[in-house]
Coordinates of C-alpha atoms in Angstrom, one line a residue:
R267 CA 0.0 0.0 0.0
S268 CA 1.1 3.5 -0.7
S269 CA 2.1 5.9 2.1
S270 CA -0.9 8.0 1.3
F271 CA -3.4 5.3 2.2
V272 CA -5.7 6.1 5.1
M273 CA -7.7 3.5 7.0
L274 CA -11.3 4.1 8.1
V275 CA -12.0 2.5 11.5
K276 CA -15.1 2.6 13.7
V277 CA -14.5 3.7 17.3
A278 CA -17.2 2.5 19.7
L279 CA -17.7 4.9 22.6
P280 CA -20.2 4.7 25.5
E281 CA -22.3 7.4 23.8
G282 CA -22.2 5.8 20.3
E283 CA -20.0 4.9 17.3
V284 CA -17.8 7.3 15.3
N285 CA -16.1 6.7 11.9
V286 CA -12.5 7.9 12.1
P287 CA -9.9 8.1 9.3
V288 CA -6.4 7.1 10.6
E289 CA -2.9 6.7 9.2
P290 CA -1.8 3.0 9.3
N291 CA 1.5 4.0 10.9
S292 CA -0.2 6.0 13.7
T293 CA -0.4 4.5 17.1
P294 CA -3.2 3.8 19.6
G295 CA -1.5 6.4 21.8
H296 CA -2.3 9.0 19.1
L297 CA -5.9 7.9 19.0
K298 CA -6.2 8.2 22.8
E299 CA -5.1 11.9 22.7
N300 CA -8.2 12.7 20.6
L301 CA -10.5 10.4 22.6
K302 CA -9.6 12.0 26.0
Y303 CA -12.1 14.8 25.4
S304 CA -15.1 12.6 24.7
L305 CA -14.3 10.1 27.5
R306 CA -13.2 12.9 29.8
V307 CA -10.3 11.0 31.4
P308 CA -6.5 11.2 30.8
P309 CA -5.1 9.1 27.9
K310 CA -3.4 6.7 30.4
H311 CA -6.9 5.7 31.7
I312 CA -8.3 4.9 28.3
R313 CA -8.3 1.2 27.1
L314 CA -8.6 0.3 23.4
H315 CA -9.6 -3.2 22.3
C316 CA -10.0 -4.6 18.8
G317 CA -11.1 -8.2 18.1
G318 CA -11.0 -9.0 21.8
R319 CA -7.3 -7.9 22.3
E320 CA -6.0 -4.8 24.0
L321 CA -4.0 -2.6 21.6
D322 CA -0.4 -1.7 22.4
D323 CA 0.0 2.1 22.7
I324 CA 3.4 2.5 21.1
K325 CA 3.0 0.1 18.2
P326 CA 1.5 1.1 14.8
L327 CA -2.2 0.3 14.4
S328 CA -1.6 -1.8 11.3
G329 CA 1.5 -3.6 12.5
E330 CA 2.2 -6.3 15.0
P331 CA 0.8 -7.0 17.5
N332 CA -2.2 -4.6 16.9
N333 CA -3.0 -5.8 13.3
V334 CA -5.9 -3.3 12.9
E335 CA -7.4 -3.5 9.4
D336 CA -9.4 -1.1 7.3
G337 CA -13.0 -1.1 8.5
A338 CA -12.2 -2.7 11.9
T339 CA -14.1 -1.7 15.1
I340 CA -12.1 -0.3 18.0
V341 CA -13.8 -0.3 21.4
A342 CA -12.8 2.6 23.7
T343 CA -13.5 2.5 27.4
A344 CA -12.4 4.4 30.5
D345 CA -10.3 2.4 33.0
T346 CA -12.3 2.1 36.3
T347 CA -9.4 0.7 38.3
A348 CA -7.9 3.9 39.4
A349 CA -5.0 4.1 41.9
P350 CA -6.0 4.6 45.6
E351 CA -4.9 8.2 45.7
E352 CA -7.1 9.0 42.7
K353 CA -10.3 7.5 44.4
R354 CA -11.6 10.9 45.5
E355 CA -14.6 12.6 44.1
V356 CA -13.8 14.8 41.3
R357 CA -16.4 16.9 39.5
A358 CA -16.7 15.8 35.8
P359 CA -15.3 18.5 33.5
P360 CA -17.8 20.2 31.3
K361 CA -18.3 19.1 27.8
P362 CA -15.8 20.7 25.4
T363 CA -16.9 23.7 23.3
V364 CA -17.0 22.7 19.6
I365 CA -15.4 25.3 17.3
K366 CA -17.8 25.7 14.4
K367 CA -15.6 27.3 11.7
D368 CA -18.1 26.6 8.9
I369 CA -20.8 28.8 10.4
E370 CA -21.1 31.9 8.3
P371 CA -22.7 35.2 9.3
M372 CA -26.5 35.0 8.9
K373 CA -27.6 36.1 5.4
K374 CA -30.3 38.8 5.6
K375 CA -33.0 39.4 3.1
P376 CA -32.3 42.5 1.0
K377 CA -34.3 45.5 2.1
K378 CA -35.6 48.3 -0.1
E379 CA -34.9 50.8 2.7
T380 CA -31.2 51.1 3.7
V381 CA -31.8 54.1 6.0
R382 CA -32.5 53.4 9.7
P383 CA -36.2 54.0 10.2
P384 CA -37.5 56.3 13.0
C385 CA -39.3 54.9 16.1
A386 CA -42.2 56.8 17.5
P387 CA -43.5 56.2 21.1
E388 CA -46.6 54.4 19.8
D389 CA -44.5 51.9 17.7
V390 CA -43.4 50.0 20.8
S391 CA -46.1 49.2 23.5
K392 CA -45.6 47.1 26.6
K393 CA -48.8 45.1 27.0
Q394 CA -48.1 43.0 30.0
T395 CA -45.4 42.5 32.7
L396 CA -44.8 38.8 33.3
A397 CA -42.1 39.2 36.0
E398 CA -40.8 42.4 37.6
T399 CA -37.8 42.9 39.8
G400 CA -37.7 46.5 40.7
K401 CA -34.1 46.8 39.4
T402 CA -34.1 50.1 37.6
W403 CA -31.3 51.5 35.5
T404 CA -30.5 54.6 33.4
P405 CA -29.4 54.3 29.7
I406 CA -26.3 56.2 28.8
G407 CA -24.8 57.3 25.4
V408 CA -28.0 56.4 23.5
E409 CA -27.6 59.3 21.0
G410 CA -24.8 60.9 19.2
K411 CA -21.0 60.5 19.7
S412 CA -20.2 59.0 23.1
Y413 CA -17.4 57.0 24.5
K414 CA -19.7 55.2 27.0
R415 CA -22.7 53.1 26.0
S416 CA -25.3 50.9 27.6
M417 CA -25.1 47.3 26.4
V418 CA -28.0 45.0 27.1
W419 CA -28.3 41.2 27.1
L420 CA -31.7 39.7 26.3
R421 CA -33.8 36.7 25.3
A422 CA -36.7 37.2 23.0
E423 CA -39.5 35.1 21.5
C424 CA -41.4 35.9 18.4
V425 CA -44.8 34.7 19.7
D426 CA -46.8 34.2 16.5
E427 CA -43.9 32.4 14.7
K428 CA -42.9 30.5 17.9
K429 CA -39.2 31.3 17.3
T430 CA -36.8 32.2 20.1
F431 CA -33.7 34.3 20.0
P432 CA -31.1 32.9 20.6
D433 CA -31.8 29.4 19.5
E434 CA -30.2 27.8 22.7
A435 CA -32.1 28.3 25.9
D436 CA -29.0 29.1 28.0
D437 CA -27.6 31.7 25.5
L438 CA -28.2 35.5 25.2
W439 CA -28.1 38.1 22.4
C440 CA -26.8 41.6 23.0
F441 CA -26.5 45.0 21.4
A442 CA -25.6 48.6 22.4
L443 CA -28.6 51.0 22.8
G444 CA -28.8 53.5 20.0
D445 CA -26.6 51.5 17.6
P446 CA -27.4 52.9 14.1
L447 CA -27.0 49.4 12.6
T448 CA -29.7 47.9 14.8
A449 CA -33.5 48.2 14.7
P450 CA -34.5 51.3 16.8
A451 CA -37.5 49.3 18.2
W452 CA -35.2 47.2 20.3
T453 CA -33.6 50.2 21.9
E454 CA -37.1 51.4 22.9
V455 CA -38.0 47.9 24.3
A456 CA -34.9 47.8 26.5
K457 CA -35.5 51.4 27.8
Q458 CA -38.9 50.4 29.0
M459 CA -37.7 47.4 31.1
E460 CA -36.1 46.7 34.4
I461 CA -33.1 44.4 34.8
G462 CA -34.5 40.8 35.1
E463 CA -38.0 41.8 33.9
Q464 CA -40.0 39.7 31.5
A465 CA -42.8 41.4 29.5
L466 CA -45.0 41.1 26.4
F467 CA -44.6 43.8 23.8
T468 CA -46.5 44.8 20.6
I469 CA -44.0 46.2 18.1
R470 CA -44.8 47.7 14.7
M471 CA -42.9 46.2 11.7
A472 CA -41.4 49.5 10.3
P473 CA -39.0 50.2 13.2
L474 CA -38.3 46.5 13.7
D475 CA -37.5 45.4 10.2
F476 CA -34.0 46.8 10.0
D477 CA -31.0 44.6 10.7
P478 CA -28.1 45.1 8.3
E479 CA -25.6 43.4 10.6
G480 CA -27.7 40.5 11.9
I481 CA -27.4 41.5 15.5
C482 CA -31.0 41.9 16.4
P483 CA -34.1 39.7 15.8
T484 CA -36.6 40.5 13.1
G485 CA -39.9 38.7 12.3
Q486 CA -43.4 39.0 10.9
S487 CA -45.0 38.9 14.4
K488 CA -46.1 42.0 16.2
T489 CA -46.1 40.3 19.6
W490 CA -42.8 39.6 21.4
K491 CA -42.0 38.1 24.7
V492 CA -38.8 39.7 26.0
E493 CA -36.5 39.2 29.0
L494 CA -33.9 41.8 29.9
V495 CA -31.2 39.7 31.6
N496 CA -28.4 42.1 32.1
V497 CA -27.2 45.7 31.5
A498 CA -23.6 46.9 31.5
E499 CA -21.6 50.0 30.7
V500 CA -19.2 49.5 27.8
E501 CA -16.5 51.6 26.3
D502 CA -17.0 52.9 22.7
I503 CA -13.4 53.3 21.7
L504 CA -14.0 55.6 18.7
G505 CA -17.4 56.8 19.7
D506 CA -19.1 55.4 16.7
Y507 CA -20.3 51.9 17.8
T508 CA -17.7 50.1 15.7
R509 CA -15.5 49.0 18.6
L510 CA -17.2 48.3 21.9
I511 CA -15.3 46.9 24.9
H512 CA -17.0 45.2 27.8
I513 CA -14.7 44.7 30.8
E514 CA -16.0 41.6 32.6
K515 CA -13.1 41.5 35.0
P516 CA -10.4 44.2 35.2
G517 CA -7.6 42.0 36.6
E518 CA -4.5 43.5 38.1
K519 CA -3.8 47.2 38.1
E520 CA -0.8 47.2 35.6
L521 CA -1.9 47.3 32.0
A522 CA 0.1 46.3 28.9
E523 CA 1.9 49.1 27.0
D524 CA 2.9 49.4 23.4
L525 CA 5.2 46.5 22.3
D526 CA 4.8 44.6 25.6
R527 CA 4.4 40.9 25.3
V528 CA 1.3 39.3 27.0
K529 CA 0.1 35.8 27.3
V530 CA -3.6 35.4 26.7
H531 CA -6.4 33.0 25.9
W532 CA -8.7 34.3 23.1
R533 CA -11.8 33.2 21.4
M534 CA -13.8 34.6 18.5
R535 CA -17.6 34.2 18.4
R536 CA -20.2 35.2 15.8
W537 CA -22.2 38.2 17.0
M538 CA -25.7 37.1 16.0
C539 CA -29.1 37.2 17.6
E540 CA -29.5 33.5 16.8
G541 CA -26.5 32.7 19.1
A542 CA -22.8 33.3 19.5
P543 CA -21.0 30.1 18.3
C544 CA -17.2 29.9 18.7
V545 CA -15.5 30.0 15.3
A546 CA -11.9 30.4 16.3
S547 CA -9.9 29.9 19.5
S548 CA -6.3 29.9 20.8
R549 CA -7.3 26.7 22.7
E550 CA -8.1 24.8 19.5
R551 CA -7.4 21.1 19.5
M552 CA -8.7 18.2 17.4
A553 CA -10.9 15.6 19.2
I554 CA -13.2 12.7 18.4
L555 CA -16.7 13.4 19.7
P556 CA -19.9 11.2 19.2
G557 CA -22.2 12.8 16.7
Y558 CA -19.4 15.0 15.3
G559 CA -16.5 12.7 14.4
I560 CA -13.1 14.5 14.3
V561 CA -13.8 18.1 15.1
A562 CA -12.0 21.2 16.5
I563 CA -12.7 21.9 20.1
E564 CA -11.5 24.2 22.9
D565 CA -9.1 22.5 25.3
T566 CA -9.5 24.2 28.7
N567 CA -6.0 22.9 29.6
A568 CA -4.3 24.5 26.6
P569 CA -1.5 26.9 27.5
P570 CA -1.9 30.6 26.8
V571 CA -0.4 32.1 23.6
S572 CA 2.0 35.0 23.4
V573 CA 0.9 38.3 21.7
S574 CA 2.9 41.5 21.1
V575 CA 0.7 44.4 21.8
G576 CA 0.5 47.2 19.2
E577 CA 2.1 45.3 16.3
G578 CA -1.2 44.9 14.5
T579 CA -0.8 41.2 13.6
Q580 CA -3.9 40.3 15.8
E581 CA -5.4 43.8 16.2
P582 CA -8.7 42.8 17.8
I583 CA -6.9 40.7 20.4
E584 CA -4.3 43.3 21.1
L585 CA -7.0 46.0 21.5
A586 CA -8.8 44.0 24.2
A587 CA -5.5 42.9 25.9
Q588 CA -4.5 46.6 26.4
R589 CA -7.5 47.2 28.6
V590 CA -7.2 44.6 31.3
G591 CA -4.5 43.5 33.7
A592 CA -3.3 39.9 34.5
G593 CA -6.3 37.8 35.4
G594 CA -8.7 40.1 33.6
I595 CA -11.4 39.3 31.0
A596 CA -12.5 41.6 28.2
H597 CA -14.9 41.3 25.3
L598 CA -14.5 43.3 22.1
Y599 CA -17.6 43.7 19.9
I600 CA -16.8 44.6 16.3
K601 CA -18.8 45.1 13.1
T602 CA -18.3 43.6 9.7
E603 CA -16.2 46.4 8.3
T604 CA -14.1 46.9 11.5
L605 CA -10.6 45.4 11.8
K606 CA -11.2 43.0 8.9
D607 CA -7.7 41.6 8.5
G608 CA -6.8 38.2 9.9
R609 CA -10.2 37.3 11.3
P610 CA -13.5 35.6 10.2
K611 CA -15.9 37.7 8.3
G612 CA -18.9 39.4 9.8
P613 CA -19.8 40.9 13.2
M614 CA -17.6 39.3 15.9
I615 CA -17.3 39.0 19.6
V616 CA -13.6 38.7 20.7
D617 CA -13.1 37.2 24.2
V618 CA -9.7 37.8 25.7
E619 CA -8.5 36.3 29.0
M620 CA -5.3 38.0 30.2
H621 CA -3.1 35.3 31.7
S622 CA 0.1 37.3 32.4
L623 CA 2.0 40.4 31.4
D624 CA 5.7 40.1 30.4
P625 CA 6.8 43.8 30.3
C626 CA 10.3 44.6 29.3
R627 CA 10.7 48.4 29.0
G628 CA 14.4 48.9 29.2
P629 CA 17.2 49.0 31.8
G630 CA 16.2 49.3 35.4
T631 CA 12.6 48.1 34.8
E632 CA 10.8 44.9 35.7
G633 CA 11.7 42.1 33.3
W634 CA 15.0 43.6 32.2
Q635 CA 17.6 40.9 31.5
G636 CA 20.5 42.9 30.1
W637 CA 22.1 41.5 27.0
T638 CA 19.4 38.8 26.7
S639 CA 16.7 41.5 26.4
I640 CA 18.8 43.4 23.8
V641 CA 19.3 40.3 21.6
T642 CA 15.6 39.5 21.9
E643 CA 14.5 43.0 20.9
R644 CA 17.0 43.0 18.0
G645 CA 15.7 39.6 16.8
M646 CA 12.1 41.0 16.7
G647 CA 13.2 44.0 14.7
D648 CA 15.3 41.9 12.3
R649 CA 12.4 39.6 11.7
W650 CA 10.0 42.5 10.8
L651 CA 12.7 44.1 8.6
D652 CA 13.5 40.9 6.8
K653 CA 9.8 40.3 6.1
A654 CA 9.5 43.9 4.7
D655 CA 12.7 43.5 2.6
D656 CA 11.5 40.1 1.1
Q657 CA 8.2 41.7 0.1
R658 CA 10.2 44.7 -1.4
K659 CA 12.3 42.4 -3.5
G660 CA 9.2 40.6 -4.8
L661 CA 7.6 43.9 -5.8
E662 CA 10.8 45.1 -7.5
T663 CA 11.1 41.9 -9.5
F664 CA 7.4 42.2 -10.5
D665 CA 7.9 45.8 -11.6
T666 CA 11.0 44.8 -13.7
L667 CA 9.2 41.9 -15.5
R668 CA 5.9 43.5 -16.3
K669 CA 3.7 46.5 -15.9
T670 CA 0.9 46.3 -13.3
T671 CA -2.6 45.9 -14.8
A672 CA -5.8 47.3 -13.4
Q673 CA -6.8 43.8 -12.2
E674 CA -3.5 43.4 -10.3
A675 CA -3.5 46.9 -8.7
D676 CA -5.4 45.8 -5.6
A677 CA -3.1 42.8 -5.0
V678 CA 0.0 45.0 -5.4
K679 CA -1.4 47.6 -3.1
Q680 CA -2.0 44.9 -0.5
V681 CA 1.6 43.8 -0.7
V682 CA 2.8 47.4 -0.5
D683 CA 0.7 48.0 2.6
E684 CA 2.3 44.9 4.1
V685 CA 5.8 46.3 3.4
H686 CA 4.9 49.5 5.2
H687 CA 3.3 47.6 8.1
C688 CA 6.3 45.4 8.6
A689 CA 8.8 48.3 8.2
N690 CA 6.9 50.4 10.7
N691 CA 7.0 47.6 13.3
A692 CA 10.7 47.2 12.7
S693 CA 11.4 50.9 13.1
R694 CA 9.6 51.0 16.4
R695 CA 11.6 48.0 17.7
Y696 CA 14.9 49.6 16.6
R697 CA 14.0 52.9 18.1
R698 CA 13.4 51.2 21.4
L699 CA 16.6 49.1 21.1
I700 CA 18.7 52.3 20.4
K701 CA 17.3 53.9 23.5
W702 CA 18.2 50.9 25.6
L703 CA 21.7 50.6 24.1
E704 CA 22.4 54.3 24.8
A705 CA 21.1 53.8 28.4
E706 CA 23.4 50.8 28.9
G707 CA 26.5 52.5 27.5
D708 CA 29.5 50.3 27.0
S709 CA 28.7 47.7 29.7
E710 CA 29.2 44.9 27.1
P711 CA 31.9 44.7 24.4
K712 CA 29.3 44.1 21.7
M713 CA 27.2 47.1 22.6
K714 CA 28.8 49.5 20.1
S715 CA 28.3 47.0 17.2
E716 CA 24.7 46.5 18.2
L717 CA 24.1 50.2 18.3
I718 CA 25.6 50.6 14.8
H719 CA 23.5 47.7 13.5
A720 CA 20.3 49.1 15.1
T721 CA 21.0 52.6 13.7
V722 CA 21.5 51.3 10.1
S723 CA 18.6 49.0 10.4
L724 CA 16.4 51.8 11.6
A725 CA 17.4 53.9 8.6
K726 CA 16.5 51.0 6.3
A727 CA 13.1 50.5 8.0
L728 CA 12.3 54.2 7.8
A729 CA 13.0 54.2 4.0
L730 CA 10.9 51.1 3.5
S731 CA 8.0 52.5 5.5
V732 CA 7.5 55.2 2.8
R733 CA 8.6 53.2 -0.3
N734 CA 6.2 53.1 -3.3
F735 CA 6.4 50.8 -6.3
G736 CA 5.5 50.8 -10.0
E737 CA 5.6 53.4 -12.7
D738 CA 2.4 55.0 -11.4
A739 CA 3.6 55.2 -7.8
P740 CA 2.4 58.4 -6.1
E741 CA 4.9 61.2 -5.5
A742 CA 6.5 61.3 -2.0
T743 CA 4.7 63.5 0.4
A744 CA 6.3 66.0 2.7
E745 CA 6.1 63.4 5.5
D746 CA 7.7 60.8 3.3
K747 CA 10.6 63.1 2.5
A748 CA 11.1 64.0 6.1
K749 CA 11.4 60.2 6.9
L750 CA 13.9 59.8 4.1
Q751 CA 15.9 62.7 5.5
Q752 CA 15.8 61.2 8.9
A753 CA 17.0 57.9 7.5
K754 CA 20.0 59.6 5.8
E755 CA 20.9 61.2 9.2
F756 CA 20.9 57.8 10.9
L757 CA 23.0 56.4 8.0
S758 CA 25.5 59.2 8.4
K759 CA 25.8 58.3 12.1
G760 CA 26.1 54.6 11.3
L761 CA 28.8 55.1 8.7
E762 CA 30.8 57.3 10.9
A763 CA 30.6 54.9 13.9
A764 CA 31.4 51.9 11.7
A765 CA 34.5 53.6 10.2
A766 CA 35.6 54.5 13.8
E767 CA 35.3 50.9 14.8
K768 CA 36.9 49.7 11.5
N769 CA 34.0 47.4 10.9
D770 CA 33.8 46.8 7.2
Q771 CA 30.8 44.5 7.4
L772 CA 28.6 47.2 9.0
T773 CA 30.0 49.9 6.6
V774 CA 29.0 47.7 3.6
E775 CA 25.5 47.3 5.1
A776 CA 25.2 51.0 5.7
L777 CA 26.3 51.8 2.1
R778 CA 23.8 49.4 0.7
V779 CA 21.0 51.2 2.6
M780 CA 22.4 54.6 1.5
L781 CA 22.2 53.4 -2.1
Q782 CA 18.6 52.3 -1.6
V783 CA 17.7 55.6 -0.1
S784 CA 19.4 57.5 -2.9
I785 CA 17.4 55.5 -5.5
Q786 CA 14.2 56.2 -3.6
E787 CA 15.0 59.9 -3.5
H788 CA 16.0 59.9 -7.3
N789 CA 19.3 61.3 -6.2
V790 CA 21.7 59.9 -8.9
P791 CA 24.9 61.7 -7.8
E792 CA 24.6 60.6 -4.2
G793 CA 23.7 57.1 -5.3
K794 CA 26.8 56.8 -7.6
K795 CA 29.0 58.1 -4.7
A796 CA 27.6 55.4 -2.4
L797 CA 28.0 52.8 -5.1
E798 CA 31.7 53.7 -5.7
Q799 CA 32.4 53.3 -2.0
L800 CA 30.6 50.0 -1.9
V801 CA 32.5 48.6 -4.9
A802 CA 35.8 49.7 -3.3
L803 CA 35.0 47.8 -0.1
K804 CA 33.3 44.8 -1.7
P805 CA 33.8 44.5 -5.5
E806 CA 31.9 41.2 -5.9
D807 CA 28.9 42.2 -3.8
E808 CA 25.8 40.6 -5.4
E809 CA 23.4 43.0 -3.7
G810 CA 25.6 45.9 -4.8
R811 CA 25.3 44.8 -8.4
N812 CA 21.5 44.6 -8.1
L813 CA 21.4 48.1 -6.6
S814 CA 23.7 49.3 -9.4
A815 CA 21.3 48.0 -12.0
R816 CA 18.3 49.7 -10.2
L817 CA 20.3 52.9 -10.1
N818 CA 20.9 52.8 -13.9
R819 CA 17.2 52.0 -14.6
M820 CA 16.2 54.9 -12.4
E821 CA 18.6 57.2 -14.2
A822 CA 17.2 56.1 -17.6
T823 CA 13.6 56.6 -16.3
M824 CA 14.5 60.1 -15.1
A825 CA 16.0 60.8 -18.5
L826 CA 12.8 59.7 -20.2
K827 CA 10.7 62.0 -17.9
A828 CA 13.0 64.8 -18.8
G829 CA 12.6 64.0 -22.5
A830 CA 8.8 64.1 -22.1
N831 CA 9.1 67.6 -20.6
V832 CA 11.4 68.6 -23.5
L833 CA 8.9 67.1 -26.0
E834 CA 6.1 69.2 -24.6
T835 CA 8.3 72.3 -25.0
V836 CA 9.3 71.4 -28.6
Q837 CA 5.6 70.6 -29.4
K838 CA 4.4 74.0 -28.2
E839 CA 7.1 75.7 -30.3
L840 CA 6.0 73.6 -33.3
Q841 CA 2.4 74.7 -32.8
E842 CA 3.3 78.3 -32.7
A843 CA 5.6 78.1 -35.8
T844 CA 2.8 76.2 -37.7
A845 CA 0.2 78.8 -36.8
A846 CA 2.6 81.6 -37.9
G847 CA 3.6 79.7 -41.2
D848 CA 7.3 79.9 -40.2
K849 CA 8.4 76.9 -42.3
P850 CA 12.2 77.0 -41.3
V851 CA 11.2 76.8 -37.6
V852 CA 8.7 74.1 -38.3
M853 CA 11.4 72.0 -40.1
E854 CA 13.7 72.6 -37.1
K855 CA 11.1 71.3 -34.6
L856 CA 10.2 68.3 -36.8
V857 CA 13.9 67.3 -37.0
K858 CA 14.2 67.7 -33.2
I859 CA 11.2 65.5 -32.5
L860 CA 12.5 62.8 -34.9
E861 CA 15.9 62.9 -33.2
M862 CA 14.3 62.4 -29.7
M863 CA 12.3 59.4 -30.9
T864 CA 15.2 57.8 -32.8
N865 CA 17.4 58.2 -29.7
A866 CA 14.7 56.7 -27.4
E867 CA 14.6 59.9 -25.4
V868 CA 10.8 59.7 -25.2
K869 CA 8.2 56.9 -24.7
Y870 CA 5.2 56.1 -26.9
Q871 CA 3.0 56.8 -23.9
D872 CA 4.3 60.4 -23.8
V873 CA 3.8 60.9 -27.5
I874 CA 0.2 59.7 -27.3
K875 CA -0.4 61.8 -24.2
C876 CA 0.8 65.0 -25.9
K877 CA -1.0 64.2 -29.2
V878 CA 2.2 64.9 -31.2
G879 CA 0.9 63.2 -34.3
K880 CA -1.9 65.8 -34.7
D881 CA 0.6 68.7 -34.7
V882 CA 2.9 66.8 -37.1
G883 CA -0.1 66.4 -39.4
N884 CA -0.9 70.1 -39.2
A885 CA 2.7 70.9 -40.2
M886 CA 2.5 68.6 -43.2
K887 CA -0.5 70.5 -44.4
L888 CA 1.5 73.7 -45.0
G889 CA 2.0 72.7 -48.6
D890 CA 5.8 72.3 -48.4
P891 CA 7.1 69.0 -49.9
D892 CA 10.2 69.0 -47.6
L893 CA 8.0 69.4 -44.5
A894 CA 5.7 66.7 -45.7
Q895 CA 8.6 64.3 -46.2
Q896 CA 10.0 65.1 -42.8
G897 CA 6.5 64.7 -41.3
R898 CA 6.3 61.2 -42.8
K899 CA 9.6 60.3 -41.1
V900 CA 8.2 61.4 -37.7
V901 CA 5.0 59.4 -38.3
G902 CA 7.1 56.3 -39.1
A903 CA 9.1 56.9 -35.9
I904 CA 5.9 57.1 -33.9
Q905 CA 4.8 53.7 -35.4
Q906 CA 8.1 52.1 -34.4
L907 CA 7.6 53.4 -30.8
A908 CA 4.1 51.9 -30.8
Q909 CA 5.5 48.5 -31.9
K910 CA 8.1 48.6 -29.1
A911 CA 5.4 49.5 -26.6
D912 CA 3.3 46.5 -27.7
L913 CA 6.3 44.2 -27.2
G914 CA 6.9 45.5 -23.7
L915 CA 10.3 47.0 -24.7
Q916 CA 9.5 50.4 -23.2

């Protein structure tokens, strides 16, 4: 049998049978790891039998002595003969939460009205109080911009349709009062209720039938049974309902700062009125469960995961983690169009449990480990910079091979944004590293070299953070130019320090970056100067040769742009001479235009943009045979430029 063969075995559990695909060379021990969640005992207390014999944990399923075949039935039982010290009453762990990755946001029927309808007092009427508690409350931030909102948790039943929201009896749905993407009727319902109250309402359809995000219930019934379970004050980070934070437990007093590392457990749930199923989790593990087969579940014993706050790789998690201390719990409520990168689509509830905070904020602070902290910070900066540089190389290769089409523009922009994101993260790491190194002084022999490396790397990161790509790249803004100037200042410091230390390796690296910055600034003289120094130190430098080729291409491109400007000037003079009937000047300008085309000083795109052919035609109509002949030569040159453009030679 080939190595890709997979056996299908039947696993008999106390709650039923499950068909499970397994690799023939996997072991019963592997199978027990997935069965521990359904049997709810450690793997060492699970017994597997097949054909009346107990399977050996460390031997392959298909090999001796197990000899399990395709289609065989394996009986899984929990060992009841526990050691004496384990014969104490232990509460059975709860059933694991199944991660339902395939659940998509609820699709809503298209509405003719896309504007939130108003809600008059007579649209929502409380008909009967079924259970009252006397727990009054006051809504906050219901209208306009506010950084504090009232969020409510409810259960509701559409009486005529006999449909409940959420679907599960022990679940709740929630929303913030006044949210412009929810039906206004539900805000009025909540305002009329006490905490814990149950009541019957009559609600008109107009203010109820509006739910673009799928957060609140809608239905054809006018009669609703509603229970207001809880009310809490939440933080509206931007004051526009797009990012709501509910602090369930604040945790310790100290909060994470920018670039701190934290250890957290996180979970992402669909924010829907039908329920809030888990669709992603840091505790994800694979398990075998009756009725499901092999599924992803949450393992309550899974270790926390590490997250760097403020780097933007897991922005929703970082945002919540910044607002609670160790031991705290926060819930972030985000809409479909909010923080879309790196998360499931649709409205989402992000649960974050802060396990611990690992702050390292420089010499003399908690967590400072001297040289170890410096090397760790440098490693983080280097990883971000390498990632940005790899993306940069890919974009440069793409630009060299072909011109970006309209269909590819969005994909290219996404990669450019990633270059900027990675470079910005790298620059923040290097700035902090330089600050630490300067505070430490010369306590370690390698400190000077590290400081030079960090300075040069910071310059490279600053340049990449404002780098644009392609022929149609936007011009550098004043802010971009300021960053490039700052990068050059850091490079000057780095080159001076590397020369003082007689460190050729760091000098070469600094010259490479200087050459890149010169190309980015379109500064040919400065680029050639850096290239000469680089060649003198390292004649066979591969990256230096690549940068030299880029410098030459950039110089040629600048010459073509200059040629386009000259073409516009000559064209204007040709128009004036033609209008005046000055045939000698017309001939002079036609000869000049032909010379520019023959010497490849202009591109076909520039000729078309300026509509040179039209002016050449007007000159040919002056009735002079010499001008007509010269005009035909120019037309032929235009056709040759067009052919080169079609072949991608321009």
